[in-house]
């Protein structure tokens, strides 16, 4: 019989507050300002952008790029 997996600790990370681009919908701006985004994640394959970029009306609320990520490492460029 298989044993249940042990309880793992919750991940811990530092949140940074960011200002949404002026063209972003108001609710996105509120969410980014109140909730924030992770300053970094394990492996350094996630890097916050210097300034979030509004990508347009995608879905109901729009989309704001807040970071780059992927397996390309430090060479990942800003969208």
PDB file of N, CA, C and O in Angstrom:
ATOM      1  N   UNK A   1       0.826  -1.183   0.000  1.00  0.00           N
ATOM      2  CA  UNK A   1       0.000   0.000   0.000  1.00  0.00           C
ATOM      3  C   UNK A   1       0.877   1.256   0.000  1.00  0.00           C
ATOM      4  O   UNK A   1       1.889   1.290   0.662  1.00  0.00           O
ATOM      5  N   UNK A   2       0.434   2.247  -0.693  1.00  0.00           N
ATOM      6  CA  UNK A   2       1.214   3.482  -0.720  1.00  0.00           C
ATOM      7  C   UNK A   2       0.934   4.320   0.527  1.00  0.00           C
ATOM      8  O   UNK A   2      -0.157   4.302   1.074  1.00  0.00           O
ATOM      9  N   UNK A   3       1.930   5.034   0.929  1.00  0.00           N
ATOM     10  CA  UNK A   3       1.838   5.911   2.099  1.00  0.00           C
ATOM     11  C   UNK A   3       1.482   7.330   1.635  1.00  0.00           C
ATOM     12  O   UNK A   3       1.894   7.753   0.557  1.00  0.00           O
ATOM     13  N   UNK A   4       0.741   8.085   2.440  1.00  0.00           N
ATOM     14  CA  UNK A   4       0.474   9.483   2.075  1.00  0.00           C
ATOM     15  C   UNK A   4       1.770  10.289   2.092  1.00  0.00           C
ATOM     16  O   UNK A   4       2.681   9.999   2.867  1.00  0.00           O
ATOM     17  N   UNK A   5       1.843  11.258   1.208  1.00  0.00           N
ATOM     18  CA  UNK A   5       3.021  12.112   1.157  1.00  0.00           C
ATOM     19  C   UNK A   5       3.081  13.000   2.392  1.00  0.00           C
ATOM     20  O   UNK A   5       2.050  13.435   2.903  1.00  0.00           O
ATOM     21  N   UNK A   6       4.296  13.322   2.854  1.00  0.00           N
ATOM     22  CA  UNK A   6       4.400  14.217   4.015  1.00  0.00           C
ATOM     23  C   UNK A   6       3.970  15.637   3.644  1.00  0.00           C
ATOM     24  O   UNK A   6       4.061  16.046   2.483  1.00  0.00           O
ATOM     25  N   UNK A   7       3.494  16.375   4.621  1.00  0.00           N
ATOM     26  CA  UNK A   7       3.106  17.775   4.418  1.00  0.00           C
ATOM     27  C   UNK A   7       4.359  18.604   4.156  1.00  0.00           C
ATOM     28  O   UNK A   7       5.311  18.547   4.918  1.00  0.00           O
ATOM     29  N   UNK A   8       4.375  19.337   3.074  1.00  0.00           N
ATOM     30  CA  UNK A   8       5.509  20.190   2.745  1.00  0.00           C
ATOM     31  C   UNK A   8       5.262  21.596   3.275  1.00  0.00           C
ATOM     32  O   UNK A   8       4.120  22.041   3.359  1.00  0.00           O
ATOM     33  N   UNK A   9       6.338  22.314   3.607  1.00  0.00           N
ATOM     34  CA  UNK A   9       6.136  23.696   4.081  1.00  0.00           C
ATOM     35  C   UNK A   9       5.638  24.581   2.943  1.00  0.00           C
ATOM     36  O   UNK A   9       5.896  24.311   1.765  1.00  0.00           O
ATOM     37  N   UNK A  10       4.898  25.610   3.282  1.00  0.00           N
ATOM     38  CA  UNK A  10       4.445  26.576   2.285  1.00  0.00           C
ATOM     39  C   UNK A  10       5.648  27.327   1.736  1.00  0.00           C
ATOM     40  O   UNK A  10       6.581  27.643   2.488  1.00  0.00           O
ATOM     41  N   UNK A  11       5.655  27.627   0.449  1.00  0.00           N
ATOM     42  CA  UNK A  11       6.773  28.411  -0.107  1.00  0.00           C
ATOM     43  C   UNK A  11       6.773  29.809   0.486  1.00  0.00           C
ATOM     44  O   UNK A  11       5.719  30.363   0.811  1.00  0.00           O
ATOM     45  N   UNK A  12       7.959  30.351   0.650  1.00  0.00           N
ATOM     46  CA  UNK A  12       8.090  31.716   1.164  1.00  0.00           C
ATOM     47  C   UNK A  12       8.814  32.562   0.129  1.00  0.00           C
ATOM     48  O   UNK A  12       9.780  32.116  -0.479  1.00  0.00           O
ATOM     49  N   UNK A  13       8.328  33.764  -0.091  1.00  0.00           N
ATOM     50  CA  UNK A  13       8.990  34.677  -1.002  1.00  0.00           C
ATOM     51  C   UNK A  13       8.605  36.099  -0.629  1.00  0.00           C
ATOM     52  O   UNK A  13       7.609  36.340   0.040  1.00  0.00           O
ATOM     53  N   UNK A  14       9.411  37.030  -1.089  1.00  0.00           N
ATOM     54  CA  UNK A  14       9.194  38.443  -0.825  1.00  0.00           C
ATOM     55  C   UNK A  14       8.310  39.012  -1.927  1.00  0.00           C
ATOM     56  O   UNK A  14       8.538  38.758  -3.109  1.00  0.00           O
ATOM     57  N   UNK A  15       7.287  39.755  -1.535  1.00  0.00           N
ATOM     58  CA  UNK A  15       6.438  40.438  -2.506  1.00  0.00           C
ATOM     59  C   UNK A  15       6.892  41.879  -2.677  1.00  0.00           C
ATOM     60  O   UNK A  15       7.279  42.531  -1.703  1.00  0.00           O
ATOM     61  N   UNK A  16       6.874  42.349  -3.904  1.00  0.00           N
ATOM     62  CA  UNK A  16       7.156  43.763  -4.164  1.00  0.00           C
ATOM     63  C   UNK A  16       5.900  44.384  -4.763  1.00  0.00           C
ATOM     64  O   UNK A  16       5.138  43.733  -5.460  1.00  0.00           O
ATOM     65  N   UNK A  17       5.650  45.621  -4.444  1.00  0.00           N
ATOM     66  CA  UNK A  17       4.494  46.347  -4.978  1.00  0.00           C
ATOM     67  C   UNK A  17       4.911  46.991  -6.292  1.00  0.00           C
ATOM     68  O   UNK A  17       6.016  47.513  -6.416  1.00  0.00           O
ATOM     69  N   UNK A  18       4.044  46.934  -7.282  1.00  0.00           N
ATOM     70  CA  UNK A  18       4.344  47.534  -8.574  1.00  0.00           C
ATOM     71  C   UNK A  18       3.201  48.449  -8.987  1.00  0.00           C
ATOM     72  O   UNK A  18       2.062  48.261  -8.579  1.00  0.00           O
ATOM     73  N   UNK A  19       3.540  49.434  -9.786  1.00  0.00           N
ATOM     74  CA  UNK A  19       2.539  50.355 -10.300  1.00  0.00           C
ATOM     75  C   UNK A  19       2.158  49.905 -11.707  1.00  0.00           C
ATOM     76  O   UNK A  19       3.027  49.702 -12.557  1.00  0.00           O
ATOM     77  N   UNK A  20       0.887  49.744 -11.948  1.00  0.00           N
ATOM     78  CA  UNK A  20       0.403  49.314 -13.261  1.00  0.00           C
ATOM     79  C   UNK A  20       0.584  50.439 -14.269  1.00  0.00           C
ATOM     80  O   UNK A  20       0.580  51.617 -13.921  1.00  0.00           O
ATOM     81  N   UNK A  21       0.737  50.068 -15.550  1.00  0.00           N
ATOM     82  CA  UNK A  21       0.787  51.103 -16.583  1.00  0.00           C
ATOM     83  C   UNK A  21      -0.513  51.900 -16.597  1.00  0.00           C
ATOM     84  O   UNK A  21      -1.566  51.371 -16.242  1.00  0.00           O
ATOM     85  N   UNK A  22      -0.457  53.172 -16.978  1.00  0.00           N
ATOM     86  CA  UNK A  22      -1.657  54.022 -16.933  1.00  0.00           C
ATOM     87  C   UNK A  22      -2.824  53.490 -17.761  1.00  0.00           C
ATOM     88  O   UNK A  22      -3.971  53.723 -17.419  1.00  0.00           O
ATOM     89  N   UNK A  23      -2.555  52.766 -18.838  1.00  0.00           N
ATOM     90  CA  UNK A  23      -3.636  52.279 -19.691  1.00  0.00           C
ATOM     91  C   UNK A  23      -4.281  50.989 -19.178  1.00  0.00           C
ATOM     92  O   UNK A  23      -5.280  50.529 -19.708  1.00  0.00           O
ATOM     93  N   UNK A  24      -3.723  50.397 -18.117  1.00  0.00           N
ATOM     94  CA  UNK A  24      -4.290  49.168 -17.545  1.00  0.00           C
ATOM     95  C   UNK A  24      -5.629  49.466 -16.875  1.00  0.00           C
ATOM     96  O   UNK A  24      -5.820  50.551 -16.314  1.00  0.00           O
ATOM     97  N   UNK A  25      -6.566  48.521 -16.927  1.00  0.00           N
ATOM     98  CA  UNK A  25      -7.852  48.718 -16.241  1.00  0.00           C
ATOM     99  C   UNK A  25      -7.653  48.976 -14.750  1.00  0.00           C
ATOM    100  O   UNK A  25      -6.689  48.493 -14.140  1.00  0.00           O
ATOM    101  N   UNK A  26      -8.558  49.732 -14.170  1.00  0.00           N
ATOM    102  CA  UNK A  26      -8.444  50.151 -12.768  1.00  0.00           C
ATOM    103  C   UNK A  26      -8.296  48.970 -11.816  1.00  0.00           C
ATOM    104  O   UNK A  26      -7.482  49.022 -10.889  1.00  0.00           O
ATOM    105  N   UNK A  27      -9.047  47.893 -12.018  1.00  0.00           N
ATOM    106  CA  UNK A  27      -8.979  46.764 -11.084  1.00  0.00           C
ATOM    107  C   UNK A  27      -7.621  46.068 -11.135  1.00  0.00           C
ATOM    108  O   UNK A  27      -7.113  45.614 -10.118  1.00  0.00           O
ATOM    109  N   UNK A  28      -7.007  45.991 -12.312  1.00  0.00           N
ATOM    110  CA  UNK A  28      -5.666  45.409 -12.409  1.00  0.00           C
ATOM    111  C   UNK A  28      -4.682  46.272 -11.629  1.00  0.00           C
ATOM    112  O   UNK A  28      -3.835  45.779 -10.896  1.00  0.00           O
ATOM    113  N   UNK A  29      -4.794  47.589 -11.765  1.00  0.00           N
ATOM    114  CA  UNK A  29      -3.910  48.500 -11.033  1.00  0.00           C
ATOM    115  C   UNK A  29      -4.063  48.309  -9.528  1.00  0.00           C
ATOM    116  O   UNK A  29      -3.074  48.259  -8.792  1.00  0.00           O
ATOM    117  N   UNK A  30      -5.293  48.171  -9.063  1.00  0.00           N
ATOM    118  CA  UNK A  30      -5.545  47.947  -7.628  1.00  0.00           C
ATOM    119  C   UNK A  30      -4.926  46.624  -7.191  1.00  0.00           C
ATOM    120  O   UNK A  30      -4.234  46.552  -6.173  1.00  0.00           O
ATOM    121  N   UNK A  31      -5.150  45.559  -7.971  1.00  0.00           N
ATOM    122  CA  UNK A  31      -4.614  44.243  -7.610  1.00  0.00           C
ATOM    123  C   UNK A  31      -3.089  44.249  -7.535  1.00  0.00           C
ATOM    124  O   UNK A  31      -2.502  43.696  -6.599  1.00  0.00           O
ATOM    125  N   UNK A  32      -2.423  44.868  -8.501  1.00  0.00           N
ATOM    126  CA  UNK A  32      -0.964  44.912  -8.484  1.00  0.00           C
ATOM    127  C   UNK A  32      -0.439  45.741  -7.318  1.00  0.00           C
ATOM    128  O   UNK A  32       0.555  45.397  -6.697  1.00  0.00           O
ATOM    129  N   UNK A  33      -1.125  46.833  -7.020  1.00  0.00           N
ATOM    130  CA  UNK A  33      -0.685  47.694  -5.922  1.00  0.00           C
ATOM    131  C   UNK A  33      -0.919  47.090  -4.555  1.00  0.00           C
ATOM    132  O   UNK A  33      -0.107  47.256  -3.646  1.00  0.00           O
ATOM    133  N   UNK A  34      -2.020  46.373  -4.379  1.00  0.00           N
ATOM    134  CA  UNK A  34      -2.336  45.793  -3.068  1.00  0.00           C
ATOM    135  C   UNK A  34      -1.665  44.443  -2.851  1.00  0.00           C
ATOM    136  O   UNK A  34      -1.141  44.167  -1.789  1.00  0.00           O
ATOM    137  N   UNK A  35      -1.708  43.578  -3.858  1.00  0.00           N
ATOM    138  CA  UNK A  35      -1.194  42.226  -3.709  1.00  0.00           C
ATOM    139  C   UNK A  35       0.302  42.164  -3.948  1.00  0.00           C
ATOM    140  O   UNK A  35       1.032  41.513  -3.216  1.00  0.00           O
ATOM    141  N   UNK A  36       0.780  42.818  -4.981  1.00  0.00           N
ATOM    142  CA  UNK A  36       2.188  42.782  -5.328  1.00  0.00           C
ATOM    143  C   UNK A  36       2.527  41.547  -6.145  1.00  0.00           C
ATOM    144  O   UNK A  36       1.662  40.745  -6.491  1.00  0.00           O
ATOM    145  N   UNK A  37       3.816  41.406  -6.474  1.00  0.00           N
ATOM    146  CA  UNK A  37       4.310  40.266  -7.236  1.00  0.00           C
ATOM    147  C   UNK A  37       5.558  39.727  -6.548  1.00  0.00           C
ATOM    148  O   UNK A  37       6.225  40.449  -5.806  1.00  0.00           O
ATOM    149  N   UNK A  38       5.904  38.462  -6.775  1.00  0.00           N
ATOM    150  CA  UNK A  38       7.127  37.935  -6.163  1.00  0.00           C
ATOM    151  C   UNK A  38       8.365  38.666  -6.677  1.00  0.00           C
ATOM    152  O   UNK A  38       8.484  38.953  -7.865  1.00  0.00           O
ATOM    153  N   UNK A  39       9.290  38.969  -5.774  1.00  0.00           N
ATOM    154  CA  UNK A  39      10.533  39.630  -6.157  1.00  0.00           C
ATOM    155  C   UNK A  39      11.437  38.674  -6.921  1.00  0.00           C
ATOM    156  O   UNK A  39      12.183  39.090  -7.802  1.00  0.00           O
ATOM    157  N   UNK A  40      11.399  37.381  -6.591  1.00  0.00           N
ATOM    158  CA  UNK A  40      12.167  36.367  -7.301  1.00  0.00           C
ATOM    159  C   UNK A  40      11.621  35.002  -6.925  1.00  0.00           C
ATOM    160  O   UNK A  40      10.909  34.853  -5.936  1.00  0.00           O
ATOM    161  N   UNK A  41      11.901  34.017  -7.738  1.00  0.00           N
ATOM    162  CA  UNK A  41      11.487  32.649  -7.457  1.00  0.00           C
ATOM    163  C   UNK A  41      12.687  31.726  -7.579  1.00  0.00           C
ATOM    164  O   UNK A  41      13.749  32.115  -8.076  1.00  0.00           O
ATOM    165  N   UNK A  42      12.532  30.508  -7.182  1.00  0.00           N
ATOM    166  CA  UNK A  42      13.606  29.525  -7.215  1.00  0.00           C
ATOM    167  C   UNK A  42      14.150  29.386  -8.630  1.00  0.00           C
ATOM    168  O   UNK A  42      13.402  29.326  -9.594  1.00  0.00           O
ATOM    169  N   UNK A  43      15.471  29.318  -8.738  1.00  0.00           N
ATOM    170  CA  UNK A  43      16.098  29.087 -10.026  1.00  0.00           C
ATOM    171  C   UNK A  43      16.371  30.344 -10.840  1.00  0.00           C
ATOM    172  O   UNK A  43      16.984  30.284 -11.879  1.00  0.00           O
ATOM    173  N   UNK A  44      15.905  31.476 -10.402  1.00  0.00           N
ATOM    174  CA  UNK A  44      16.105  32.743 -11.097  1.00  0.00           C
ATOM    175  C   UNK A  44      15.624  32.702 -12.539  1.00  0.00           C
ATOM    176  O   UNK A  44      16.118  33.406 -13.397  1.00  0.00           O
ATOM    177  N   UNK A  45      14.632  31.871 -12.833  1.00  0.00           N
ATOM    178  CA  UNK A  45      14.064  31.834 -14.173  1.00  0.00           C
ATOM    179  C   UNK A  45      12.845  32.742 -14.272  1.00  0.00           C
ATOM    180  O   UNK A  45      12.181  32.793 -15.299  1.00  0.00           O
ATOM    181  N   UNK A  46      12.537  33.438 -13.211  1.00  0.00           N
ATOM    182  CA  UNK A  46      11.465  34.426 -13.166  1.00  0.00           C
ATOM    183  C   UNK A  46      12.125  35.733 -12.764  1.00  0.00           C
ATOM    184  O   UNK A  46      12.856  35.793 -11.778  1.00  0.00           O
ATOM    185  N   UNK A  47      11.929  36.771 -13.578  1.00  0.00           N
ATOM    186  CA  UNK A  47      12.488  38.077 -13.243  1.00  0.00           C
ATOM    187  C   UNK A  47      11.430  39.147 -13.457  1.00  0.00           C
ATOM    188  O   UNK A  47      10.900  39.271 -14.572  1.00  0.00           O
ATOM    189  N   UNK A  48      11.111  39.906 -12.413  1.00  0.00           N
ATOM    190  CA  UNK A  48      10.128  40.989 -12.584  1.00  0.00           C
ATOM    191  C   UNK A  48      10.635  42.010 -13.603  1.00  0.00           C
ATOM    192  O   UNK A  48      11.830  42.281 -13.678  1.00  0.00           O
ATOM    193  N   UNK A  49       9.745  42.553 -14.389  1.00  0.00           N
ATOM    194  CA  UNK A  49      10.102  43.635 -15.302  1.00  0.00           C
ATOM    195  C   UNK A  49      10.323  44.911 -14.501  1.00  0.00           C
ATOM    196  O   UNK A  49       9.749  45.080 -13.418  1.00  0.00           O
ATOM    197  N   UNK A  50      11.132  45.811 -15.025  1.00  0.00           N
ATOM    198  CA  UNK A  50      11.328  47.094 -14.356  1.00  0.00           C
ATOM    199  C   UNK A  50      10.009  47.846 -14.248  1.00  0.00           C
ATOM    200  O   UNK A  50       9.740  48.505 -13.251  1.00  0.00           O
ATOM    201  N   UNK A  51       9.197  47.753 -15.292  1.00  0.00           N
ATOM    202  CA  UNK A  51       7.875  48.366 -15.309  1.00  0.00           C
ATOM    203  C   UNK A  51       6.902  47.388 -15.962  1.00  0.00           C
ATOM    204  O   UNK A  51       7.186  46.877 -17.050  1.00  0.00           O
ATOM    205  N   UNK A  52       5.754  47.102 -15.341  1.00  0.00           N
ATOM    206  CA  UNK A  52       4.760  46.231 -15.979  1.00  0.00           C
ATOM    207  C   UNK A  52       4.303  46.810 -17.319  1.00  0.00           C
ATOM    208  O   UNK A  52       4.316  48.024 -17.520  1.00  0.00           O
ATOM    209  N   UNK A  53       3.917  45.932 -18.241  1.00  0.00           N
ATOM    210  CA  UNK A  53       3.507  46.337 -19.589  1.00  0.00           C
ATOM    211  C   UNK A  53       2.072  45.868 -19.827  1.00  0.00           C
ATOM    212  O   UNK A  53       1.773  44.682 -19.670  1.00  0.00           O
ATOM    213  N   UNK A  54       1.186  46.788 -20.200  1.00  0.00           N
ATOM    214  CA  UNK A  54      -0.192  46.431 -20.522  1.00  0.00           C
ATOM    215  C   UNK A  54      -0.220  45.863 -21.933  1.00  0.00           C
ATOM    216  O   UNK A  54       0.228  46.497 -22.883  1.00  0.00           O
ATOM    217  N   UNK A  55      -0.741  44.624 -22.075  1.00  0.00           N
ATOM    218  CA  UNK A  55      -0.736  43.943 -23.368  1.00  0.00           C
ATOM    219  C   UNK A  55      -2.071  44.040 -24.089  1.00  0.00           C
ATOM    220  O   UNK A  55      -2.245  43.463 -25.144  1.00  0.00           O
ATOM    221  N   UNK A  56      -3.018  44.734 -23.532  1.00  0.00           N
ATOM    222  CA  UNK A  56      -4.282  44.943 -24.227  1.00  0.00           C
ATOM    223  C   UNK A  56      -5.445  44.214 -23.591  1.00  0.00           C
ATOM    224  O   UNK A  56      -5.311  43.520 -22.599  1.00  0.00           O
ATOM    225  N   UNK A  57      -6.577  44.416 -24.197  1.00  0.00           N
ATOM    226  CA  UNK A  57      -7.828  43.839 -23.713  1.00  0.00           C
ATOM    227  C   UNK A  57      -7.924  42.367 -24.080  1.00  0.00           C
ATOM    228  O   UNK A  57      -8.503  42.002 -25.086  1.00  0.00           O
ATOM    229  N   UNK A  58      -7.324  41.525 -23.286  1.00  0.00           N
ATOM    230  CA  UNK A  58      -7.384  40.084 -23.478  1.00  0.00           C
ATOM    231  C   UNK A  58      -8.268  39.537 -22.365  1.00  0.00           C
ATOM    232  O   UNK A  58      -8.007  39.780 -21.186  1.00  0.00           O
ATOM    233  N   UNK A  59      -9.300  38.823 -22.721  1.00  0.00           N
ATOM    234  CA  UNK A  59     -10.225  38.328 -21.715  1.00  0.00           C
ATOM    235  C   UNK A  59     -11.111  39.439 -21.203  1.00  0.00           C
ATOM    236  O   UNK A  59     -11.290  40.472 -21.847  1.00  0.00           O
ATOM    237  N   UNK A  60     -11.640  39.239 -20.012  1.00  0.00           N
ATOM    238  CA  UNK A  60     -12.578  40.208 -19.445  1.00  0.00           C
ATOM    239  C   UNK A  60     -11.904  41.457 -18.915  1.00  0.00           C
ATOM    240  O   UNK A  60     -12.459  42.540 -18.943  1.00  0.00           O
ATOM    241  N   UNK A  61     -10.697  41.318 -18.368  1.00  0.00           N
ATOM    242  CA  UNK A  61     -10.064  42.441 -17.673  1.00  0.00           C
ATOM    243  C   UNK A  61      -8.821  42.973 -18.345  1.00  0.00           C
ATOM    244  O   UNK A  61      -8.308  44.008 -17.968  1.00  0.00           O
ATOM    245  N   UNK A  62      -8.255  42.277 -19.289  1.00  0.00           N
ATOM    246  CA  UNK A  62      -7.009  42.699 -19.896  1.00  0.00           C
ATOM    247  C   UNK A  62      -5.856  41.893 -19.322  1.00  0.00           C
ATOM    248  O   UNK A  62      -6.040  41.028 -18.468  1.00  0.00           O
ATOM    249  N   UNK A  63      -4.656  42.163 -19.802  1.00  0.00           N
ATOM    250  CA  UNK A  63      -3.489  41.407 -19.392  1.00  0.00           C
ATOM    251  C   UNK A  63      -2.315  42.352 -19.200  1.00  0.00           C
ATOM    252  O   UNK A  63      -2.058  43.211 -20.053  1.00  0.00           O
ATOM    253  N   UNK A  64      -1.609  42.204 -18.090  1.00  0.00           N
ATOM    254  CA  UNK A  64      -0.430  43.004 -17.816  1.00  0.00           C
ATOM    255  C   UNK A  64       0.740  42.059 -17.612  1.00  0.00           C
ATOM    256  O   UNK A  64       0.673  41.149 -16.781  1.00  0.00           O
ATOM    257  N   UNK A  65       1.819  42.240 -18.396  1.00  0.00           N
ATOM    258  CA  UNK A  65       3.038  41.449 -18.215  1.00  0.00           C
ATOM    259  C   UNK A  65       3.795  42.027 -17.031  1.00  0.00           C
ATOM    260  O   UNK A  65       4.033  43.235 -16.960  1.00  0.00           O
ATOM    261  N   UNK A  66       4.160  41.164 -16.072  1.00  0.00           N
ATOM    262  CA  UNK A  66       4.855  41.631 -14.868  1.00  0.00           C
ATOM    263  C   UNK A  66       6.266  41.084 -14.749  1.00  0.00           C
ATOM    264  O   UNK A  66       7.053  41.560 -13.944  1.00  0.00           O
ATOM    265  N   UNK A  67       6.606  40.050 -15.554  1.00  0.00           N
ATOM    266  CA  UNK A  67       7.909  39.415 -15.416  1.00  0.00           C
ATOM    267  C   UNK A  67       8.248  38.630 -16.672  1.00  0.00           C
ATOM    268  O   UNK A  67       7.408  38.420 -17.534  1.00  0.00           O
ATOM    269  N   UNK A  68       9.486  38.199 -16.755  1.00  0.00           N
ATOM    270  CA  UNK A  68       9.896  37.253 -17.776  1.00  0.00           C
ATOM    271  C   UNK A  68      10.160  35.931 -17.075  1.00  0.00           C
ATOM    272  O   UNK A  68      10.490  35.893 -15.890  1.00  0.00           O
ATOM    273  N   UNK A  69      10.019  34.844 -17.796  1.00  0.00           N
ATOM    274  CA  UNK A  69      10.309  33.531 -17.218  1.00  0.00           C
ATOM    275  C   UNK A  69      10.631  32.564 -18.337  1.00  0.00           C
ATOM    276  O   UNK A  69      10.356  32.820 -19.498  1.00  0.00           O
ATOM    277  N   UNK A  70      11.251  31.459 -17.967  1.00  0.00           N
ATOM    278  CA  UNK A  70      11.558  30.443 -18.945  1.00  0.00           C
ATOM    279  C   UNK A  70      12.912  29.834 -18.702  1.00  0.00           C
ATOM    280  O   UNK A  70      13.613  30.186 -17.757  1.00  0.00           O
ATOM    281  N   UNK A  71      13.278  28.930 -19.557  1.00  0.00           N
ATOM    282  CA  UNK A  71      14.526  28.192 -19.385  1.00  0.00           C
ATOM    283  C   UNK A  71      15.710  28.884 -20.044  1.00  0.00           C
ATOM    284  O   UNK A  71      16.816  28.370 -20.011  1.00  0.00           O
ATOM    285  N   UNK A  72      15.512  30.062 -20.616  1.00  0.00           N
ATOM    286  CA  UNK A  72      16.594  30.753 -21.305  1.00  0.00           C
ATOM    287  C   UNK A  72      17.569  31.411 -20.347  1.00  0.00           C
ATOM    288  O   UNK A  72      18.586  31.920 -20.761  1.00  0.00           O
ATOM    289  N   UNK A  73      17.252  31.441 -19.074  1.00  0.00           N
ATOM    290  CA  UNK A  73      18.146  32.035 -18.092  1.00  0.00           C
ATOM    291  C   UNK A  73      18.274  33.523 -18.255  1.00  0.00           C
ATOM    292  O   UNK A  73      17.346  34.208 -18.692  1.00  0.00           O
ATOM    293  N   UNK A  74      19.448  34.068 -17.954  1.00  0.00           N
ATOM    294  CA  UNK A  74      19.639  35.518 -17.945  1.00  0.00           C
ATOM    295  C   UNK A  74      19.415  36.194 -19.293  1.00  0.00           C
ATOM    296  O   UNK A  74      19.220  37.381 -19.359  1.00  0.00           O
ATOM    297  N   UNK A  75      19.431  35.456 -20.395  1.00  0.00           N
ATOM    298  CA  UNK A  75      19.265  36.062 -21.700  1.00  0.00           C
ATOM    299  C   UNK A  75      17.831  36.374 -22.080  1.00  0.00           C
ATOM    300  O   UNK A  75      17.589  36.886 -23.147  1.00  0.00           O
ATOM    301  N   UNK A  76      16.863  36.064 -21.217  1.00  0.00           N
ATOM    302  CA  UNK A  76      15.461  36.324 -21.553  1.00  0.00           C
ATOM    303  C   UNK A  76      15.267  37.829 -21.716  1.00  0.00           C
ATOM    304  O   UNK A  76      15.703  38.608 -20.885  1.00  0.00           O
ATOM    305  N   UNK A  77      14.607  38.214 -22.789  1.00  0.00           N
ATOM    306  CA  UNK A  77      14.416  39.640 -23.017  1.00  0.00           C
ATOM    307  C   UNK A  77      13.018  40.077 -22.629  1.00  0.00           C
ATOM    308  O   UNK A  77      12.112  39.275 -22.519  1.00  0.00           O
ATOM    309  N   UNK A  78      12.874  41.351 -22.483  1.00  0.00           N
ATOM    310  CA  UNK A  78      11.589  41.952 -22.115  1.00  0.00           C
ATOM    311  C   UNK A  78      10.639  41.837 -23.285  1.00  0.00           C
ATOM    312  O   UNK A  78      11.017  42.080 -24.421  1.00  0.00           O
ATOM    313  N   UNK A  79       9.333  41.487 -23.017  1.00  0.00           N
ATOM    314  CA  UNK A  79       8.373  41.381 -24.117  1.00  0.00           C
ATOM    315  C   UNK A  79       8.060  42.732 -24.736  1.00  0.00           C
ATOM    316  O   UNK A  79       8.222  43.744 -24.163  1.00  0.00           O
TER     317      UNK A  79
END
